[in-house]
mmCIF file of C-alpha atoms in Angstrom:
data_model
loop_
_atom_site.group_PDB
_atom_site.id
_atom_site.type_symbol
_atom_site.label_atom_id
_atom_site.label_comp_id
_atom_site.label_asym_id
_atom_site.label_seq_id
_atom_site.Cartn_x
_atom_site.Cartn_y
_atom_site.Cartn_z
ATOM 1 C CA GLN A 1 84.506 145.438 139.910
ATOM 2 C CA ASN A 2 87.165 143.227 141.501
ATOM 3 C CA ASP A 3 87.599 139.663 140.189
ATOM 4 C CA GLY A 4 84.034 139.658 138.886
ATOM 5 C CA CYS A 5 82.589 140.887 142.196
ATOM 6 C CA ARG A 6 80.803 144.241 142.220
ATOM 7 C CA THR A 7 80.877 146.656 145.154
ATOM 8 C CA LEU A 8 77.430 148.039 145.917
ATOM 9 C CA SER A 9 76.267 150.654 148.373
ATOM 10 C CA LEU A 10 73.431 150.099 150.856
ATOM 11 C CA SER A 11 70.403 152.332 150.864
ATOM 12 C CA ALA A 12 69.621 151.484 154.506
ATOM 13 C CA HIS A 13 71.053 149.630 157.503
ATOM 14 C CA VAL A 14 71.022 145.841 157.135
ATOM 15 C CA GLY A 15 72.642 144.586 160.313
ATOM 16 C CA PHE A 16 75.529 142.349 159.252
ATOM 17 C CA ASP A 17 77.945 144.830 160.842
ATOM 18 C CA SER A 18 77.260 142.943 164.073
ATOM 19 C CA LEU A 19 79.147 139.908 162.752
ATOM 20 C CA PRO A 20 82.440 140.827 164.537
ATOM 21 C CA ASP A 21 80.542 141.121 167.817
ATOM 22 C CA GLN A 22 79.006 137.702 167.227
ATOM 23 C CA LEU A 23 82.453 136.191 166.633
ATOM 24 C CA VAL A 24 83.802 137.813 169.793
ATOM 25 C CA ARG A 25 80.940 136.463 171.905
ATOM 26 C CA LYS A 26 81.341 132.997 170.424
ATOM 27 C CA ALA A 27 85.101 133.016 170.984
ATOM 28 C CA ILE A 28 84.718 134.176 174.591
ATOM 29 C CA LYS A 29 82.147 131.470 175.248
ATOM 30 C CA HIS A 30 84.339 128.753 173.757
ATOM 31 C CA GLY A 31 87.562 130.017 175.327
ATOM 32 C CA PHE A 32 91.092 130.058 173.967
ATOM 33 C CA CYS A 33 94.069 127.723 174.135
ATOM 34 C CA PHE A 34 97.742 128.617 174.256
ATOM 35 C CA ASN A 35 100.656 126.197 174.441
ATOM 36 C CA VAL A 36 104.139 127.160 175.627
ATOM 37 C CA LEU A 37 107.269 125.038 175.275
ATOM 38 C CA CYS A 38 110.115 125.817 177.695
ATOM 39 C CA ILE A 39 113.539 124.490 176.694
ATOM 40 C CA GLY A 40 116.510 124.875 178.981
ATOM 41 C CA GLU A 41 118.958 123.151 181.237
ATOM 42 C CA THR A 42 117.886 121.784 184.582
ATOM 43 C CA GLY A 43 117.777 124.497 187.240
ATOM 44 C CA ILE A 44 117.811 127.473 184.872
ATOM 45 C CA GLY A 45 114.497 128.788 186.211
ATOM 46 C CA LYS A 46 111.834 127.542 183.779
ATOM 47 C CA SER A 47 109.175 126.879 186.434
ATOM 48 C CA ALA A 48 109.817 130.146 188.298
ATOM 49 C CA LEU A 49 109.563 132.208 185.117
ATOM 50 C CA VAL A 50 106.320 130.576 183.945
ATOM 51 C CA SER A 51 104.765 131.160 187.362
ATOM 52 C CA SER A 52 105.885 134.804 187.245
ATOM 53 C CA LEU A 53 104.566 135.338 183.712
ATOM 54 C CA PHE A 54 101.046 134.134 184.492
ATOM 55 C CA ASN A 55 100.926 135.274 188.138
ATOM 56 C CA THR A 56 100.053 131.836 189.424
ATOM 57 C CA ASN A 57 101.847 128.951 191.048
ATOM 58 C CA PHE A 58 102.319 125.907 188.807
ATOM 59 C CA GLU A 59 103.023 122.972 191.071
ATOM 60 C CA ASP A 60 105.916 121.061 189.587
ATOM 61 C CA SER A 61 108.081 118.258 190.935
ATOM 62 C CA PRO A 62 111.847 118.879 191.043
ATOM 63 C CA SER A 63 113.944 117.451 188.230
ATOM 64 C CA THR A 64 117.059 115.334 188.455
ATOM 65 C CA HIS A 65 120.350 115.701 186.588
ATOM 66 C CA PHE A 66 120.807 111.957 186.028
ATOM 67 C CA LEU A 67 118.336 111.108 183.261
ATOM 68 C CA SER A 68 119.676 109.030 180.373
ATOM 69 C CA SER A 69 117.671 110.988 177.787
ATOM 70 C CA VAL A 70 115.689 114.183 177.385
ATOM 71 C CA ARG A 71 112.017 113.978 178.336
ATOM 72 C CA LEU A 72 109.110 116.389 178.019
ATOM 73 C CA ARG A 73 106.570 117.040 180.743
ATOM 74 C CA ALA A 74 103.229 118.674 179.857
ATOM 75 C CA GLN A 75 100.887 120.379 182.301
ATOM 76 C CA THR A 76 97.496 121.823 181.316
ATOM 77 C CA CYS A 77 95.399 124.183 183.398
ATOM 78 C CA GLU A 78 92.588 126.680 182.910
ATOM 79 C CA LEU A 79 93.066 130.367 183.731
ATOM 80 C CA GLN A 80 90.363 133.035 183.760
ATOM 81 C CA GLU A 81 90.863 136.779 183.550
ATOM 82 C CA SER A 82 87.685 138.907 183.544
ATOM 83 C CA ASN A 83 85.355 136.785 181.402
ATOM 84 C CA VAL A 84 88.064 135.289 179.150
ATOM 85 C CA LEU A 85 88.939 131.624 179.694
ATOM 86 C CA LEU A 86 92.390 130.430 178.646
ATOM 87 C CA LYS A 87 93.395 126.769 178.513
ATOM 88 C CA LEU A 88 97.137 126.987 179.045
ATOM 89 C CA THR A 89 99.507 124.085 178.418
ATOM 90 C CA ILE A 90 103.091 124.334 179.661
ATOM 91 C CA VAL A 91 105.556 121.800 178.233
ATOM 92 C CA LYS A 92 108.992 121.672 179.862
ATOM 93 C CA THR A 93 112.097 119.745 178.987
ATOM 94 C CA VAL A 94 113.477 117.468 181.693
ATOM 95 C CA GLY A 95 117.141 116.489 181.640
ATOM 96 C CA PHE A 96 118.038 118.754 178.707
ATOM 97 C CA GLY A 97 121.823 119.132 178.453
ATOM 98 C CA ASP A 98 122.550 116.714 181.328
ATOM 99 C CA GLN A 99 123.828 113.812 179.191
ATOM 100 C CA MET A 100 127.456 113.141 178.353
ATOM 101 C CA ASN A 101 126.558 112.833 174.650
ATOM 102 C CA LYS A 102 124.398 115.839 173.787
ATOM 103 C CA ALA A 103 124.385 115.312 170.016
ATOM 104 C CA ASP A 104 120.760 114.121 169.847
ATOM 105 C CA SER A 105 119.342 116.035 172.819
ATOM 106 C CA TYR A 106 117.067 118.035 170.516
ATOM 107 C CA GLN A 107 115.524 114.985 168.783
ATOM 108 C CA PRO A 108 112.863 114.211 171.445
ATOM 109 C CA ILE A 109 111.739 117.863 171.230
ATOM 110 C CA VAL A 110 111.441 117.708 167.434
ATOM 111 C CA ASP A 111 109.531 114.431 167.694
ATOM 112 C CA TYR A 112 107.117 115.934 170.229
ATOM 113 C CA ILE A 113 106.325 118.954 168.033
ATOM 114 C CA ASP A 114 105.800 116.706 164.992
ATOM 115 C CA ALA A 115 103.564 114.416 167.060
ATOM 116 C CA GLN A 116 101.263 117.342 167.869
ATOM 117 C CA PHE A 117 101.087 118.271 164.180
ATOM 118 C CA GLU A 118 100.328 114.650 163.305
ATOM 119 C CA ALA A 119 97.547 114.433 165.902
ATOM 120 C CA TYR A 120 95.915 117.576 164.481
ATOM 121 C CA LEU A 121 96.242 116.217 160.925
ATOM 122 C CA GLU A 122 94.600 112.925 161.908
ATOM 123 C CA GLU A 123 91.696 114.828 163.452
ATOM 124 C CA GLU A 124 91.425 116.963 160.319
ATOM 125 C CA LEU A 125 91.304 113.920 158.020
ATOM 126 C CA LYS A 126 88.554 112.146 159.949
ATOM 127 C CA VAL A 127 85.248 111.631 158.164
ATOM 128 C CA ILE A 128 83.385 112.883 161.225
ATOM 129 C CA ARG A 129 85.598 115.496 162.840
ATOM 130 C CA SER A 130 85.130 118.104 165.540
ATOM 131 C CA LEU A 131 87.936 120.636 165.206
ATOM 132 C CA PHE A 132 85.923 123.249 167.084
ATOM 133 C CA SER A 133 85.930 121.212 170.299
ATOM 134 C CA TYR A 134 89.304 119.553 169.635
ATOM 135 C CA HIS A 135 92.011 120.394 172.172
ATOM 136 C CA ASP A 136 94.753 121.846 170.018
ATOM 137 C CA THR A 137 98.122 120.831 171.472
ATOM 138 C CA ARG A 138 100.337 122.389 168.790
ATOM 139 C CA ILE A 139 103.129 124.477 170.316
ATOM 140 C CA HIS A 140 102.486 128.202 169.809
ATOM 141 C CA VAL A 141 105.703 129.594 171.271
ATOM 142 C CA CYS A 142 109.028 128.160 172.384
ATOM 143 C CA LEU A 143 110.811 129.984 175.211
ATOM 144 C CA TYR A 144 114.432 128.966 174.761
ATOM 145 C CA PHE A 145 116.439 129.533 177.950
ATOM 146 C CA ILE A 146 120.076 130.497 177.425
ATOM 147 C CA SER A 147 122.538 130.059 180.270
ATOM 148 C CA PRO A 148 123.921 133.410 181.529
ATOM 149 C CA THR A 149 127.545 132.571 180.763
ATOM 150 C CA GLY A 150 128.295 136.011 179.339
ATOM 151 C CA ARG A 151 130.452 134.478 176.609
ATOM 152 C CA SER A 152 128.595 132.854 173.701
ATOM 153 C CA LEU A 153 125.950 130.291 172.784
ATOM 154 C CA LYS A 154 126.702 126.636 173.368
ATOM 155 C CA THR A 155 126.792 124.160 170.505
ATOM 156 C CA ILE A 156 123.694 122.400 171.832
ATOM 157 C CA ASP A 157 121.824 125.733 171.741
ATOM 158 C CA LEU A 158 122.690 126.321 168.086
ATOM 159 C CA LEU A 159 121.824 122.734 167.079
ATOM 160 C CA THR A 160 118.501 122.789 168.908
ATOM 161 C CA MET A 161 117.315 126.163 167.636
ATOM 162 C CA ARG A 162 118.402 125.339 164.098
ATOM 163 C CA SER A 163 116.314 122.152 164.143
ATOM 164 C CA LEU A 164 113.265 123.962 165.555
ATOM 165 C CA ASP A 165 113.158 127.314 163.743
ATOM 166 C CA SER A 166 111.117 125.804 160.868
ATOM 167 C CA LYS A 167 108.566 124.216 163.209
ATOM 168 C CA VAL A 168 107.859 126.659 166.050
ATOM 169 C CA ASN A 169 108.097 130.323 167.061
ATOM 170 C CA ILE A 170 111.352 130.649 169.011
ATOM 171 C CA VAL A 171 111.752 133.449 171.555
ATOM 172 C CA PRO A 172 115.278 133.355 173.054
ATOM 173 C CA ILE A 173 115.594 134.451 176.668
ATOM 174 C CA ILE A 174 118.509 134.641 179.100
ATOM 175 C CA GLY A 175 117.587 132.784 182.262
ATOM 176 C CA LYS A 176 118.664 133.999 185.706
ATOM 177 C CA ALA A 177 119.859 137.247 184.164
ATOM 178 C CA ASP A 178 120.533 138.704 187.618
ATOM 179 C CA SER A 179 123.697 136.584 187.853
ATOM 180 C CA ILE A 180 125.703 138.885 185.536
ATOM 181 C CA SER A 181 126.198 142.652 185.497
ATOM 182 C CA LYS A 182 124.213 144.984 183.244
ATOM 183 C CA THR A 183 127.258 145.809 181.128
ATOM 184 C CA GLU A 184 128.035 142.125 180.586
ATOM 185 C CA LEU A 185 124.358 141.483 179.895
ATOM 186 C CA GLN A 186 124.188 144.014 177.065
ATOM 187 C CA GLU A 187 127.346 142.633 175.464
ATOM 188 C CA PHE A 188 125.986 139.107 175.878
ATOM 189 C CA LYS A 189 122.745 140.070 174.090
ATOM 190 C CA LYS A 190 124.664 141.499 171.136
ATOM 191 C CA LYS A 191 126.840 138.387 170.989
ATOM 192 C CA ILE A 192 123.779 136.082 170.975
ATOM 193 C CA MET A 193 122.003 137.972 168.177
ATOM 194 C CA SER A 194 125.196 138.040 166.124
ATOM 195 C CA GLU A 195 125.640 134.268 166.455
ATOM 196 C CA LEU A 196 121.997 133.583 165.607
ATOM 197 C CA ILE A 197 122.276 135.650 162.412
ATOM 198 C CA SER A 198 125.623 134.164 161.386
ATOM 199 C CA ASN A 199 124.247 130.618 161.825
ATOM 200 C CA GLY A 200 121.060 131.353 159.866
ATOM 201 C CA ILE A 201 118.707 130.702 162.788
ATOM 202 C CA GLN A 202 115.312 132.371 162.444
ATOM 203 C CA ILE A 203 113.735 133.540 165.709
ATOM 204 C CA TYR A 204 110.280 135.007 166.175
ATOM 205 C CA GLN A 205 110.054 138.716 165.407
ATOM 206 C CA PHE A 206 107.103 140.569 166.913
ATOM 207 C CA PRO A 207 104.992 141.886 163.998
ATOM 208 C CA THR A 208 105.229 145.540 163.006
ATOM 209 C CA ASP A 209 102.568 145.584 160.264
ATOM 210 C CA ASP A 210 99.724 146.331 162.704
ATOM 211 C CA GLU A 211 99.528 150.057 163.406
ATOM 212 C CA THR A 212 98.201 149.536 166.925
ATOM 213 C CA VAL A 213 101.284 147.614 168.086
ATOM 214 C CA SER A 214 103.883 148.366 165.418
ATOM 215 C CA GLU A 215 105.726 151.018 167.429
ATOM 216 C CA ILE A 216 105.986 149.060 170.680
ATOM 217 C CA ASN A 217 106.844 145.825 168.842
ATOM 218 C CA ALA A 218 109.619 147.534 166.895
ATOM 219 C CA ILE A 219 111.120 148.747 170.168
ATOM 220 C CA ILE A 220 110.756 145.353 171.861
ATOM 221 C CA ASN A 221 112.405 143.546 168.945
ATOM 222 C CA GLY A 222 115.509 145.544 169.831
ATOM 223 C CA HIS A 223 115.485 144.037 173.350
ATOM 224 C CA LEU A 224 115.785 140.437 172.143
ATOM 225 C CA PRO A 225 116.869 138.168 173.715
ATOM 226 C CA PHE A 226 114.924 138.985 176.880
ATOM 227 C CA ALA A 227 116.878 138.965 180.131
ATOM 228 C CA VAL A 228 114.437 137.451 182.626
ATOM 229 C CA VAL A 229 114.233 136.758 186.329
ATOM 230 C CA GLY A 230 111.481 134.645 187.833
ATOM 231 C CA SER A 231 110.291 134.352 191.421
ATOM 232 C CA MET A 232 107.091 133.671 193.319
ATOM 233 C CA GLU A 233 108.497 134.898 196.621
ATOM 234 C CA LYS A 234 107.283 138.273 197.879
ATOM 235 C CA VAL A 235 109.537 140.705 199.714
ATOM 236 C CA LYS A 236 108.355 143.704 201.722
ATOM 237 C CA ILE A 237 109.763 146.953 200.370
ATOM 238 C CA GLY A 238 108.460 149.961 202.208
ATOM 239 C CA ASN A 239 104.758 149.340 202.731
ATOM 240 C CA LYS A 240 104.330 147.040 199.714
ATOM 241 C CA MET A 241 104.872 143.350 199.128
ATOM 242 C CA VAL A 242 106.486 142.836 195.722
ATOM 243 C CA ARG A 243 107.608 139.738 193.864
ATOM 244 C CA ALA A 244 111.393 139.769 193.996
ATOM 245 C CA ARG A 245 114.610 137.876 194.669
ATOM 246 C CA GLN A 246 116.582 138.978 197.711
ATOM 247 C CA TYR A 247 120.367 138.786 197.831
ATOM 248 C CA PRO A 248 122.958 140.023 200.343
ATOM 249 C CA TRP A 249 123.872 142.794 197.927
ATOM 250 C CA GLY A 250 120.312 143.911 197.169
ATOM 251 C CA ILE A 251 116.871 143.065 195.822
ATOM 252 C CA VAL A 252 115.898 142.251 192.220
ATOM 253 C CA LYS A 253 112.264 143.130 191.497
ATOM 254 C CA VAL A 254 110.628 140.827 188.964
ATOM 255 C CA GLU A 255 108.038 143.446 187.984
ATOM 256 C CA ASN A 256 110.580 146.267 187.605
ATOM 257 C CA GLU A 257 111.541 146.732 183.934
ATOM 258 C CA SER A 258 114.810 148.421 184.888
ATOM 259 C CA HIS A 259 115.851 145.219 186.712
ATOM 260 C CA CYS A 260 114.808 142.597 184.116
ATOM 261 C CA ASP A 261 112.676 142.010 180.991
ATOM 262 C CA THR A 262 110.095 139.688 182.549
ATOM 263 C CA VAL A 263 107.307 142.268 182.270
ATOM 264 C CA LYS A 264 108.278 142.993 178.641
ATOM 265 C CA LEU A 265 108.090 139.283 177.831
ATOM 266 C CA ARG A 266 104.667 138.952 179.466
ATOM 267 C CA ARG A 267 103.332 142.010 177.667
ATOM 268 C CA MET A 268 104.598 140.835 174.304
ATOM 269 C CA LEU A 269 103.203 137.306 174.700
ATOM 270 C CA CYS A 270 99.751 138.610 175.598
ATOM 271 C CA THR A 271 99.738 141.364 172.956
ATOM 272 C CA ASN A 272 100.849 139.056 170.132
ATOM 273 C CA MET A 273 99.190 135.829 171.260
ATOM 274 C CA GLU A 274 96.925 135.604 168.212
ATOM 275 C CA ASP A 275 99.843 136.267 165.839
ATOM 276 C CA LEU A 276 101.762 133.426 167.500
ATOM 277 C CA ARG A 277 98.767 131.138 166.958
ATOM 278 C CA GLU A 278 98.541 132.148 163.287
ATOM 279 C CA LYS A 279 102.258 131.587 162.707
ATOM 280 C CA THR A 280 101.935 128.149 164.328
ATOM 281 C CA HIS A 281 99.161 127.276 161.882
ATOM 282 C CA ALA A 282 101.466 128.322 159.034
ATOM 283 C CA TYR A 283 104.121 125.885 160.321
ATOM 284 C CA TYR A 284 101.416 123.213 160.503
ATOM 285 C CA GLU A 285 100.450 123.858 156.870
ATOM 286 C CA LEU A 286 104.047 123.128 155.828
ATOM 287 C CA TYR A 287 103.986 119.877 157.795
ATOM 288 C CA ARG A 288 100.576 118.953 156.334
ATOM 289 C CA CYS A 289 101.793 119.624 152.784
ATOM 290 C CA CYS A 290 104.809 117.329 153.222
ATOM 291 C CA ARG A 291 102.738 114.539 154.763
ATOM 292 C CA LEU A 292 100.082 114.595 152.029
ATOM 293 C CA GLU A 293 102.749 114.651 149.321
ATOM 294 C CA LYS A 294 104.253 111.515 150.845
ATOM 295 C CA LEU A 295 100.809 109.896 150.563
ATOM 296 C CA GLY A 296 100.760 110.744 146.856
ATOM 297 C CA CYS A 297 98.357 113.707 146.959
ATOM 298 C CA ARG A 298 99.121 116.486 144.466
ATOM 299 C CA ASP A 299 97.415 119.727 143.442
ATOM 300 C CA ILE A 300 99.200 119.900 140.076
ATOM 301 C CA GLY A 301 99.642 117.077 137.605
ATOM 302 C CA PRO A 302 102.659 116.206 135.423
ATOM 303 C CA GLU A 303 101.628 118.819 132.835
ATOM 304 C CA ASN A 304 101.280 121.591 135.458
ATOM 305 C CA LYS A 305 97.513 121.356 135.307
ATOM 306 C CA PRO A 306 95.259 121.420 138.384
ATOM 307 C CA VAL A 307 94.331 117.967 139.639
ATOM 308 C CA SER A 308 91.206 117.282 141.660
ATOM 309 C CA LEU A 309 91.283 115.084 144.722
ATOM 310 C CA GLN A 310 89.070 112.549 142.946
ATOM 311 C CA GLU A 311 91.623 112.232 140.136
ATOM 312 C CA VAL A 312 94.379 111.694 142.684
ATOM 313 C CA ILE A 313 92.359 108.941 144.372
ATOM 314 C CA GLU A 314 91.616 107.264 141.044
ATOM 315 C CA ALA A 315 95.301 107.341 140.133
ATOM 316 C CA LYS A 316 96.267 105.873 143.509
ATOM 317 C CA ARG A 317 93.589 103.202 143.105
ATOM 318 C CA LEU A 318 94.934 102.245 139.665
ATOM 319 C CA GLU A 319 98.450 102.143 141.044
ATOM 320 C CA PHE A 320 97.210 99.975 143.898
ATOM 321 C CA PHE A 321 95.481 97.476 141.595
ATOM 322 C CA LEU A 322 98.533 97.240 139.333
ATOM 323 C CA GLU A 323 100.685 96.569 142.369
ATOM 324 C CA MET A 324 98.271 93.868 143.518
ATOM 325 C CA GLU A 325 98.346 92.211 140.083
ATOM 326 C CA ARG A 326 102.131 92.197 140.184
ATOM 327 C CA LYS A 327 102.111 90.654 143.659
ATOM 328 C CA GLU A 328 99.596 88.031 142.539
ATOM 329 C CA GLU A 329 101.762 87.109 139.570
ATOM 330 C CA GLU A 330 104.805 86.761 141.847
ATOM 331 C CA ILE A 331 102.857 84.487 144.197
ATOM 332 C CA LYS A 332 101.763 82.304 141.262
ATOM 333 C CA GLN A 333 105.331 82.006 140.041
ATOM 334 C CA ARG A 334 106.513 81.018 143.503
ATOM 335 C CA PHE A 335 103.779 78.409 143.727
ATOM 336 C CA VAL A 336 104.796 76.902 140.383
ATOM 337 C CA GLN A 337 108.428 76.918 141.499
ATOM 338 C CA ARG A 338 107.559 75.097 144.713
ATOM 339 C CA VAL A 339 105.550 72.492 142.763
ATOM 340 C CA ASN A 340 108.498 71.895 140.452
ATOM 341 C CA GLU A 341 110.858 71.591 143.416
ATOM 342 C CA LYS A 342 108.525 69.061 145.039
ATOM 343 C CA ALA A 343 108.285 67.068 141.824
ATOM 344 C CA ALA A 344 112.077 67.000 141.600
ATOM 345 C CA MET A 345 112.261 65.754 145.176
ATOM 346 C CA LEU A 346 109.795 62.955 144.447
ATOM 347 C CA GLU A 347 111.719 61.952 141.357
ATOM 348 C CA GLU A 348 114.942 61.846 143.345
ATOM 349 C CA ALA A 349 113.208 59.752 146.016
ATOM 350 C CA GLU A 350 112.093 57.229 143.392
ATOM 351 C CA GLN A 351 115.623 56.947 142.106
ATOM 352 C CA GLN A 352 116.874 56.203 145.612
ATOM 353 C CA ALA A 353 114.164 53.596 146.316
ATOM 354 C CA SER A 354 116.787 50.887 146.099
ATOM 355 C CA MET A 355 118.737 52.355 148.988
ATOM 356 C CA PRO A 356 118.561 50.716 152.441
ATOM 357 C CA VAL A 357 115.482 51.765 154.452
ATOM 358 C CA LEU A 358 117.425 53.443 157.284
ATOM 359 C CA THR A 359 119.705 55.426 154.946
ATOM 360 C CA LEU A 360 116.725 56.523 152.844
ATOM 361 C CA PHE A 361 114.842 57.639 155.980
ATOM 362 C CA GLU A 362 117.797 59.756 157.173
ATOM 363 C CA HIS A 363 118.162 61.314 153.740
ATOM 364 C CA LEU A 364 114.469 62.210 153.552
ATOM 365 C CA THR A 365 114.563 63.628 157.097
ATOM 366 C CA LEU A 366 117.417 65.935 156.129
ATOM 367 C CA ILE A 367 115.565 67.050 153.009
ATOM 368 C CA HIS A 368 112.421 67.651 155.088
ATOM 369 C CA GLN A 369 114.301 69.836 157.563
ATOM 370 C CA GLU A 370 115.822 71.906 154.766
ATOM 371 C CA GLU A 371 112.388 72.319 153.196
ATOM 372 C CA GLU A 372 110.906 73.497 156.495
ATOM 373 C CA LEU A 373 113.585 76.183 156.805
ATOM 374 C CA LYS A 374 112.949 77.402 153.258
ATOM 375 C CA LEU A 375 109.183 77.451 153.777
ATOM 376 C CA GLY A 376 109.603 79.390 157.052
ATOM 377 C CA GLU A 377 111.606 82.090 155.304
ATOM 378 C CA LYS A 378 109.107 82.330 152.452
ATOM 379 C CA LYS A 379 106.210 82.476 154.919
ATOM 380 C CA LYS A 380 107.813 85.449 156.691
ATOM 381 C CA LEU A 381 108.284 87.268 153.374
ATOM 382 C CA LEU A 382 104.653 86.664 152.418
ATOM 383 C CA GLU A 383 103.423 87.923 155.804
ATOM 384 C CA ASP A 384 105.434 91.149 155.374
ATOM 385 C CA GLU A 385 103.961 91.670 151.914
ATOM 386 C CA VAL A 386 100.419 91.075 153.197
ATOM 387 C CA ALA A 387 100.987 93.641 155.977
ATOM 388 C CA GLN A 388 102.190 96.241 153.446
ATOM 389 C CA PHE A 389 99.196 95.458 151.253
ATOM 390 C CA MET A 390 96.726 95.980 154.116
ATOM 391 C CA GLU A 391 98.402 99.305 155.051
ATOM 392 C CA LYS A 392 98.120 100.617 151.477
ATOM 393 C CA LYS A 393 94.517 99.414 151.291
ATOM 394 C CA ALA A 394 93.617 101.264 154.538
ATOM 395 C CA ILE A 395 95.165 104.526 153.239
ATOM 396 C CA THR A 396 93.251 104.246 149.946
ATOM 397 C CA GLU A 397 89.944 103.592 151.707
ATOM 398 C CA LEU A 398 90.538 106.564 154.049
ATOM 399 C CA ILE A 399 91.139 108.969 151.161
ATOM 400 C CA GLN A 400 88.171 107.535 149.216
ATOM 401 C CA SER A 401 85.843 107.925 152.206
ATOM 402 C CA GLN A 402 86.953 111.550 152.633
ATOM 403 C CA VAL A 403 86.130 112.316 149.002
ATOM 404 C CA SER A 404 82.740 110.621 149.287
ATOM 405 C CA VAL A 405 81.876 112.827 152.287
ATOM 406 C CA SER A 406 83.201 116.086 150.824
ATOM 407 C CA SER A 407 81.500 115.658 147.390
ATOM 408 C CA PRO A 408 77.905 116.203 148.688
ATOM 409 C CA VAL A 409 79.061 119.272 150.591
ATOM 410 C CA VAL A 410 80.593 120.771 147.447
ATOM 411 C CA SER A 411 77.396 120.002 145.537
ATOM 412 C CA LEU A 412 75.249 121.727 148.162
ATOM 413 C CA LYS A 413 77.535 124.767 148.148
ATOM 414 C CA THR A 414 77.292 124.958 144.323
ATOM 415 C CA GLN A 415 73.507 124.783 144.428
ATOM 416 C CA GLY A 416 73.466 127.488 147.091
ATOM 417 C CA LEU A 417 75.649 129.783 144.976
ATOM 418 C CA GLN A 418 73.472 129.200 141.909
ATOM 419 C CA LYS A 419 70.377 130.057 143.924
ATOM 420 C CA VAL A 420 71.950 133.271 145.240
ATOM 421 C CA SER A 421 72.992 134.271 141.724
ATOM 422 C CA ALA A 422 69.466 133.597 140.477
ATOM 423 C CA ASP A 423 67.964 135.724 143.257
ATOM 424 C CA ALA A 424 70.399 138.546 142.483
#
């Protein structure tokens, strides 16, 4: 027995061993999605590398160096290999590192990743949701392009990766690696890894817990960061046309692992694609936890006891009603204050009844103008409070509607379990 569940042996074949095959057929029919974020300076070879990785030509407009801020450009397409359909989304930074002040260059990237998490959370919290057909736009891997300076990482690289390592799987790569010698390249790789470790930046490590890929992944982890070269141009070498870059001093073959790590990067992305998707979901769970805690949702109460969602909603409802009572009392007090102020004004006007008509009119006009200014300010404050009230009310109704939908489902599941136990 294990946690109250007994392990029994079958006396004959039942047939539920076909369940994995059913899942495979369903997954192939539905297709897969994979989202890649490419971060790097303008002209470092992001488009050429992506085209080389997926053996297709992604049409992309040239970027300029004169943008005032960093922008992100997304492109989605469908690729098919054998009978497997892949919906691939490529997101590239535009104008990254081109500004005079680069302090906040990473902020638009962080905001974009959070926006994809927020969109998925909103779909998940809907009363009627369709996550199976929902186009998941969460970033599964971030290819961070490092300039082949041969010296060290730039400050903007450290700031950006440090702000992203808790939100996305970062795979550092050296763009245009054919611009430095092999000896310099190896020293540059060691320098990059040393700086990443010393600055506490976590990059994606290919998993080694799966026996089928543990050996190759352990070897590939030693090649990080990947030194890549991208090109869609084909050069004739002997009797073959190969994808390469031709220079006066020689030819760099994109598909030759002794020339660059582009093939290694492609192999690792395809081999560990599902692990990248699972790690992305783990990052999303952290984001979801923080967002729900901000809304007041808790799993454990003040006394470290489990709290049901219904109890959380009831507590939020009570808090909401108490807040509304407090607001109502404040409004009543303001009303009484305004009545008293008006009464004082009328009393003062009676005392000044003996004043000349013109002087009295000017005095009352001045008082009226001052009163209008005060009322305008109070009206603005009341409108802000009403807007906050409506926002809190909408959040409470959303959580209450979710509980009302999930309660029948839990009841049906409980009845089903009781029936199965009775049959057993």
